[in-house]
Coordinates of C-alpha atoms and ligand atoms in Angstrom, one line a residue:
M655 CA -74.0 -10.3 43.6
A656 CA -73.3 -14.0 43.5
M657 CA -72.6 -15.5 46.9
T658 CA -69.0 -16.9 47.1
T659 CA -68.8 -20.1 48.9
N660 CA -65.9 -22.3 49.9
D661 CA -67.3 -24.9 47.5
D662 CA -67.1 -22.3 44.6
L663 CA -63.5 -21.5 45.5
G664 CA -62.5 -25.2 45.7
A665 CA -64.0 -25.9 42.2
L666 CA -62.3 -22.8 40.8
E667 CA -58.9 -23.8 42.2
A668 CA -59.3 -27.3 40.8
R669 CA -60.2 -26.0 37.4
Y670 CA -57.3 -23.6 37.2
M671 CA -54.8 -26.1 38.6
A672 CA -55.9 -28.5 35.9
A673 CA -55.6 -25.8 33.2
I674 CA -52.1 -24.9 34.4
E675 CA -51.1 -28.5 34.4
A676 CA -52.5 -28.9 30.8
A677 CA -50.8 -25.8 29.4
G678 CA -48.5 -27.1 26.6
D679 CA -46.3 -24.0 26.2
V680 CA -45.5 -20.6 27.7
P681 CA -48.2 -18.6 25.7
A682 CA -50.9 -21.1 26.7
L683 CA -49.8 -20.9 30.3
E684 CA -50.0 -17.1 30.1
E685 CA -53.6 -17.3 28.8
V686 CA -54.5 -19.3 31.9
R687 CA -52.8 -16.7 34.1
V688 CA -54.7 -13.9 32.5
A689 CA -58.0 -15.8 32.8
A690 CA -57.4 -16.3 36.6
L691 CA -55.3 -13.5 37.8
G692 CA -55.3 -10.8 35.1
K693 CA -57.1 -7.5 35.7
K694 CA -60.4 -9.1 34.7
G695 CA -59.5 -12.6 35.7
E696 CA -61.9 -14.7 37.7
V697 CA -60.0 -14.6 40.9
S698 CA -59.3 -10.8 40.6
L699 CA -63.0 -10.1 40.1
K700 CA -63.8 -12.2 43.2
M701 CA -61.3 -10.1 45.2
R702 CA -63.0 -7.0 44.0
D703 CA -66.3 -8.4 45.3
L704 CA -64.8 -8.6 48.8
G705 CA -65.5 -4.8 49.2
A706 CA -69.3 -5.5 49.0
M707 CA -69.2 -8.2 51.6
S708 CA -70.1 -8.0 55.3
P709 CA -67.1 -7.8 57.6
E710 CA -67.8 -11.4 58.8
E711 CA -67.8 -12.7 55.2
R712 CA -64.7 -10.8 54.4
K713 CA -62.9 -12.3 57.3
V714 CA -63.5 -15.8 55.8
F715 CA -63.2 -15.1 52.1
G716 CA -60.3 -12.6 52.2
P717 CA -57.7 -15.1 53.5
A718 CA -59.3 -17.9 51.3
L719 CA -59.0 -15.8 48.1
N720 CA -55.4 -14.6 49.0
G721 CA -54.4 -18.2 49.6
L722 CA -55.9 -19.3 46.3
K723 CA -54.2 -16.5 44.5
D724 CA -50.8 -17.4 46.1
R725 CA -51.2 -21.1 45.2
L726 CA -52.2 -20.3 41.6
T727 CA -49.3 -17.9 41.3
S728 CA -46.7 -20.4 42.5
A729 CA -48.2 -23.2 40.4
I730 CA -47.9 -21.0 37.3
E731 CA -44.3 -20.0 38.2
A732 CA -43.4 -23.6 38.6
K733 CA -45.1 -24.7 35.4
K734 CA -43.4 -21.8 33.6
S735 CA -39.9 -22.9 34.7
A736 CA -40.7 -26.5 33.7
L737 CA -41.9 -25.4 30.2
E738 CA -38.8 -23.2 29.7
A739 CA -36.5 -26.0 30.6
D740 CA -38.3 -28.3 28.2
A741 CA -38.1 -25.8 25.4
L742 CA -34.3 -25.3 26.0
N743 CA -33.7 -29.1 26.1
A744 CA -35.7 -29.5 22.9
A745 CA -33.7 -26.7 21.2
L746 CA -30.4 -28.2 22.4
A747 CA -31.4 -31.6 21.1
S748 CA -32.6 -30.4 17.7
E749 CA -29.7 -28.0 17.2
R750 CA -27.1 -30.5 18.1
V751 CA -24.2 -30.4 15.6
D752 CA -22.4 -33.6 14.7
I753 CA -19.0 -32.4 13.7
T754 CA -18.1 -35.8 12.4
L755 CA -20.6 -35.6 9.5
P756 CA -19.3 -34.7 6.1
A757 CA -19.8 -31.1 5.0
A758 CA -23.3 -30.6 3.5
R759 CA -22.2 -27.7 1.2
A760 CA -19.0 -27.2 -0.7
P761 CA -16.5 -25.4 1.5
K762 CA -16.3 -21.6 1.0
G763 CA -13.0 -19.9 0.7
S764 CA -10.4 -20.2 -2.0
L765 CA -6.6 -20.2 -2.5
H766 CA -5.1 -16.9 -3.2
P767 CA -3.5 -16.8 -6.6
V768 CA -0.1 -16.3 -5.0
S769 CA -0.5 -19.4 -2.9
Q770 CA -1.7 -21.2 -6.0
V771 CA 1.3 -20.2 -8.1
M772 CA 3.6 -21.1 -5.2
E773 CA 2.0 -24.6 -5.2
E774 CA 2.5 -24.8 -8.9
L775 CA 6.2 -23.8 -8.7
A776 CA 6.8 -26.3 -5.9
V777 CA 5.2 -29.1 -8.0
I778 CA 7.1 -28.2 -11.2
F779 CA 10.5 -27.9 -9.4
A780 CA 9.9 -31.0 -7.2
D781 CA 9.6 -32.9 -10.5
M782 CA 13.1 -31.7 -11.4
G783 CA 14.5 -32.8 -8.1
F784 CA 14.4 -29.5 -6.2
A785 CA 13.5 -29.3 -2.5
V786 CA 11.8 -26.3 -0.9
A787 CA 14.0 -24.1 1.5
E788 CA 13.0 -21.2 3.7
G789 CA 14.6 -18.3 5.4
P790 CA 13.5 -15.5 7.8
D791 CA 11.8 -12.3 6.5
V792 CA 13.8 -10.3 9.0
E793 CA 17.4 -10.6 7.8
D794 CA 20.8 -9.1 8.5
D795 CA 23.1 -7.2 6.3
F796 CA 25.4 -10.2 6.0
H797 CA 22.9 -12.6 4.5
N798 CA 21.0 -10.1 2.4
F799 CA 24.0 -8.2 1.0
T800 CA 27.5 -8.9 2.1
A801 CA 27.7 -12.6 1.6
L802 CA 26.0 -12.1 -1.8
N803 CA 28.9 -10.0 -2.9
F804 CA 27.3 -6.6 -2.7
P805 CA 30.0 -3.9 -2.5
A806 CA 29.8 -1.8 0.7
D807 CA 28.5 1.2 -1.2
H808 CA 26.1 -0.6 -3.5
P809 CA 22.9 1.5 -4.1
A810 CA 20.7 -1.5 -3.3
R811 CA 21.7 -1.1 0.3
D812 CA 20.3 2.4 0.2
T813 CA 17.4 3.2 2.5
H814 CA 15.2 4.0 -0.5
D815 CA 14.9 0.4 -1.3
T816 CA 15.5 -1.4 1.9
F817 CA 13.4 -1.2 5.1
F818 CA 15.9 -1.1 7.9
M819 CA 15.1 -1.7 11.6
E820 CA 16.4 0.5 14.3
K821 CA 20.0 -0.3 15.2
G822 CA 20.5 -2.8 18.0
E823 CA 22.9 -2.8 20.9
D824 CA 25.7 -4.2 18.6
G825 CA 25.3 -1.1 16.4
T826 CA 23.9 -3.1 13.4
A827 CA 20.4 -2.8 12.0
K828 CA 18.3 -5.8 11.0
L829 CA 16.4 -5.4 7.8
L830 CA 13.4 -6.8 5.9
R831 CA 14.9 -9.0 3.2
T832 CA 14.8 -7.3 -0.2
H833 CA 15.0 -10.6 -2.2
T834 CA 15.0 -14.4 -1.5
S835 CA 18.7 -14.6 -2.4
P836 CA 19.7 -14.7 1.3
V837 CA 18.2 -18.2 1.4
Q838 CA 21.0 -19.2 -1.0
I839 CA 23.5 -18.2 1.7
R840 CA 21.6 -19.9 4.5
T841 CA 21.3 -23.1 2.5
L842 CA 24.9 -23.3 1.4
M843 CA 26.2 -22.6 4.9
N844 CA 24.1 -25.3 6.3
S845 CA 24.3 -28.2 3.8
E846 CA 26.7 -30.2 1.8
P847 CA 26.5 -30.0 -2.0
P848 CA 24.9 -31.2 -4.2
V849 CA 22.3 -28.6 -3.5
R850 CA 19.1 -28.2 -5.5
I851 CA 16.5 -25.9 -3.8
I852 CA 13.8 -23.4 -4.5
A853 CA 13.0 -20.8 -1.9
P854 CA 9.6 -19.1 -2.2
G855 CA 8.7 -16.3 0.2
R856 CA 7.9 -12.7 1.0
V857 CA 10.3 -9.9 0.2
Y858 CA 10.1 -6.2 1.0
R859 CA 11.0 -3.0 -0.9
C860 CA 10.0 0.6 -0.3
D861 CA 7.8 1.0 -3.5
W862 CA 4.1 1.4 -4.2
D863 CA 2.2 1.7 -7.5
Q864 CA 0.1 -0.4 -9.9
T865 CA 2.8 -3.0 -10.3
H866 CA 4.8 -2.6 -7.1
T867 CA 3.8 -3.2 -3.5
P868 CA 6.1 -2.8 -0.4
M869 CA 5.7 -6.5 0.2
F870 CA 5.7 -9.0 -2.6
H871 CA 6.8 -12.6 -3.3
Q872 CA 9.7 -14.1 -5.0
V873 CA 11.0 -17.6 -5.6
E874 CA 14.7 -18.3 -5.6
G875 CA 16.4 -21.2 -7.3
L876 CA 19.8 -22.6 -6.5
V877 CA 21.8 -25.5 -7.9
I878 CA 25.3 -26.2 -6.7
D879 CA 27.3 -29.2 -7.7
K880 CA 30.8 -30.1 -9.1
D881 CA 30.1 -29.8 -12.8
T882 CA 27.0 -27.6 -13.2
H883 CA 27.2 -25.3 -16.2
M884 CA 25.1 -22.7 -18.0
G885 CA 23.5 -25.3 -20.3
H886 CA 21.9 -26.8 -17.2
L887 CA 20.6 -23.3 -16.2
K888 CA 19.0 -22.8 -19.7
G889 CA 17.5 -26.2 -19.9
C890 CA 16.1 -26.0 -16.4
L891 CA 14.5 -22.6 -16.9
I892 CA 13.1 -23.4 -20.4
D893 CA 11.5 -26.6 -19.0
F894 CA 10.1 -24.6 -16.1
I895 CA 8.5 -22.0 -18.4
A896 CA 6.9 -24.8 -20.6
A897 CA 5.5 -26.5 -17.5
F898 CA 4.3 -23.3 -15.8
F899 CA 2.5 -21.8 -18.9
E900 CA 1.3 -25.3 -19.9
T901 CA 2.7 -25.2 -23.4
D902 CA 5.3 -26.9 -25.5
E903 CA 6.1 -23.9 -27.5
V904 CA 8.6 -21.8 -25.6
E905 CA 11.1 -19.4 -27.0
V906 CA 13.4 -17.6 -24.6
R907 CA 16.3 -15.2 -24.9
F908 CA 18.9 -14.5 -22.4
R909 CA 20.0 -10.8 -22.2
P910 CA 23.3 -10.0 -20.4
H911 CA 22.6 -8.3 -17.1
H912 CA 24.4 -7.7 -13.8
F913 CA 23.8 -9.0 -10.3
P914 CA 26.6 -8.9 -7.7
F915 CA 26.0 -12.5 -6.8
T916 CA 26.1 -14.1 -10.2
E917 CA 28.7 -14.1 -13.0
P918 CA 27.8 -14.2 -15.8
S919 CA 24.3 -12.8 -15.2
A920 CA 21.3 -12.7 -17.4
E921 CA 17.7 -11.8 -17.6
M922 CA 15.5 -14.2 -19.3
D923 CA 12.7 -13.0 -21.7
V924 CA 9.9 -15.2 -23.1
R925 CA 8.2 -14.6 -26.5
Y926 CA 4.5 -13.9 -26.0
E927 CA 1.4 -12.2 -27.1
R928 CA -1.6 -10.9 -25.1
V929 CA -4.9 -12.7 -25.2
G930 CA -7.3 -10.6 -23.2
D931 CA -5.6 -9.8 -19.9
A932 CA -3.5 -13.0 -19.9
V933 CA -0.4 -13.8 -21.9
K934 CA 0.0 -16.5 -24.4
V935 CA 3.6 -17.8 -24.3
G936 CA 5.3 -19.1 -27.4
S937 CA 3.9 -17.0 -30.2
G938 CA 3.6 -13.3 -30.9
D939 CA 6.2 -10.6 -31.5
K940 CA 6.8 -9.3 -28.0
W941 CA 9.3 -10.3 -25.3
L942 CA 8.4 -10.6 -21.6
E943 CA 11.0 -10.3 -19.0
I944 CA 10.4 -13.2 -16.5
L945 CA 13.4 -13.7 -14.3
G946 CA 17.0 -12.9 -13.3
C947 CA 19.6 -15.6 -13.3
G948 CA 23.3 -16.5 -13.6
M949 CA 26.1 -18.7 -12.5
V950 CA 26.8 -18.3 -8.8
H951 CA 29.7 -15.9 -8.2
P952 CA 32.8 -17.5 -6.8
N953 CA 32.8 -14.9 -4.0
V954 CA 29.4 -16.2 -2.8
I955 CA 30.6 -19.8 -2.8
K956 CA 33.7 -18.7 -0.8
A957 CA 31.6 -16.7 1.6
C958 CA 29.7 -19.8 2.4
G959 CA 32.8 -21.7 3.2
L960 CA 33.0 -23.8 0.0
D961 CA 35.8 -24.0 -2.5
P962 CA 34.8 -22.3 -5.8
D963 CA 37.4 -24.4 -7.7
V964 CA 35.4 -27.5 -6.7
Y965 CA 31.8 -26.3 -6.6
Q966 CA 29.8 -24.1 -9.0
G967 CA 26.3 -23.8 -10.0
F968 CA 23.5 -21.5 -11.0
A969 CA 20.8 -19.4 -9.4
F970 CA 17.7 -17.6 -10.5
G971 CA 15.0 -15.4 -9.0
M972 CA 11.6 -14.2 -10.1
G973 CA 8.5 -12.5 -8.9
V974 CA 5.7 -14.8 -7.9
D975 CA 3.0 -12.1 -8.0
R976 CA 4.1 -11.1 -11.5
L977 CA 3.9 -14.7 -12.6
A978 CA 0.4 -14.9 -11.2
M979 CA -0.6 -11.7 -13.0
L980 CA 0.7 -13.0 -16.3
K981 CA -0.7 -16.4 -16.1
Y982 CA -4.1 -15.5 -14.7
G983 CA -4.6 -12.1 -16.3
M984 CA -4.7 -9.5 -13.6
S985 CA -3.4 -6.1 -14.5
D986 CA -3.2 -4.5 -11.0
L987 CA -1.0 -5.9 -8.2
R988 CA -2.6 -3.8 -5.4
P989 CA -5.8 -5.9 -5.0
F990 CA -3.6 -8.9 -4.2
F991 CA -3.2 -7.4 -0.7
E992 CA -6.6 -5.8 -0.1
P993 CA -8.5 -8.7 1.5
D994 CA -11.7 -8.3 -0.7
P995 CA -13.7 -11.5 -0.8
R996 CA -15.2 -10.6 -4.2
W997 CA -11.7 -10.4 -5.7
L998 CA -10.7 -13.7 -4.1
S999 CA -13.8 -15.5 -5.1
H1000 CA -13.2 -14.3 -8.7
Y1001 CA -9.5 -15.1 -8.9
G1002 CA -9.1 -17.7 -6.2
F1003 CA -8.6 -21.4 -6.6
S1004 CA -10.4 -24.4 -5.1
P1005 CA -8.5 -25.5 -2.0
L1006 CA -9.5 -29.1 -2.9
L1007 CA -7.9 -29.2 -6.3
Q1008 CA -4.2 -29.4 -5.7
A1009 CA -1.8 -28.4 -8.4
N1010 CA -0.2 -31.5 -10.0
L1011 CA 1.5 -32.3 -13.2
A1012 CA -0.6 -35.4 -14.0
T1013 CA -4.0 -33.7 -14.3
G1014 CA -2.9 -30.1 -14.9
L1015 CA -1.5 -27.4 -12.7
S1016 CA -4.6 -25.1 -12.5
Ligands
LIG1243 N1 17.7 -11.5 -6.3 C1 17.5 -11.0 -7.7 C2 16.4 -9.9 -7.6 O1 15.8 -9.8 -6.6 C3 17.1 -12.1 -8.6 C4 18.1 -13.1 -8.9 C5 18.2 -14.2 -8.1 C6 19.0 -12.9 -9.9 C7 19.2 -15.2 -8.3 C8 20.0 -13.9 -10.2 C9 20.1 -15.0 -9.4 O2 16.2 -9.2 -8.5

């Protein structure tokens, strides 16, 4: 057995201290630890030799070896902490994000077709001098029905169409608006004519199949002035169809209809043919129902505190989702409201390309 001397231990300690100091990373440091203090490490083997020593030798070398082991252990610990701190700082420095830099990749995400069509509608009608108005989704009977000249027993008030809330303390029930027409009332009660607004938004009816969802979107239009007549209504809506379907060939027909809040009332159809899933407006032998419209009923004007002998005008309302389906060729409404990113990336629109009349709507 090799004699262990204090000189040997001093050299050994110096060698390992230098190796610890030189270790460049945690795995290298671990190699040094194993070489010195592992099961078969140099220091461990020397400790095993203690058993073969005389009691006198052991008294000297036992404490010396233990001291050596302790010093190496704490040197390794200290070095390890320092290496880990260095690694963390390096990672923090290299992974630093400069949020002021421009995006490296095109942004993900796209505009929902409903949002896109609403943008297009706002652009088209803004060009004709319409402002955008809004009203609440949770309405009351007065704005949704009564002021719009619905008779008390009108079937549209029936719970089969309308989602009613529970009755409040005053005995009346709020409801989810079934159309955007209550915005006509809110606008007329809060502004002086002339009024020219569109009101896009969510509406709710208890219905669910391929072309009906309990929540869908409408856009309302309202024009009130002193000498507005049905010719204005027709011209405005024909111009709208031409702009929306991006064509000069538009042929429409107005079919007599009934709405409580307009008189006379009509539904407007557009001549079309199908090209794939989308519709081509202007040619073909089929008629597509696009919207409801009419001259605002004198009772509505009266309910809003205006004199129907002075003011009159027209209103129209149409389904935004349906417009999107027609223009962009979707046959099923339900996926509109199932947030599936594959559907959205297929049918969605770039958020960076805003609809405008100069370079095209879509
Ligand atoms: N509010 C009607 C509907 O939901 C549409 C409409 C609006 C008709 C304005 C005429 C005038 O069907």
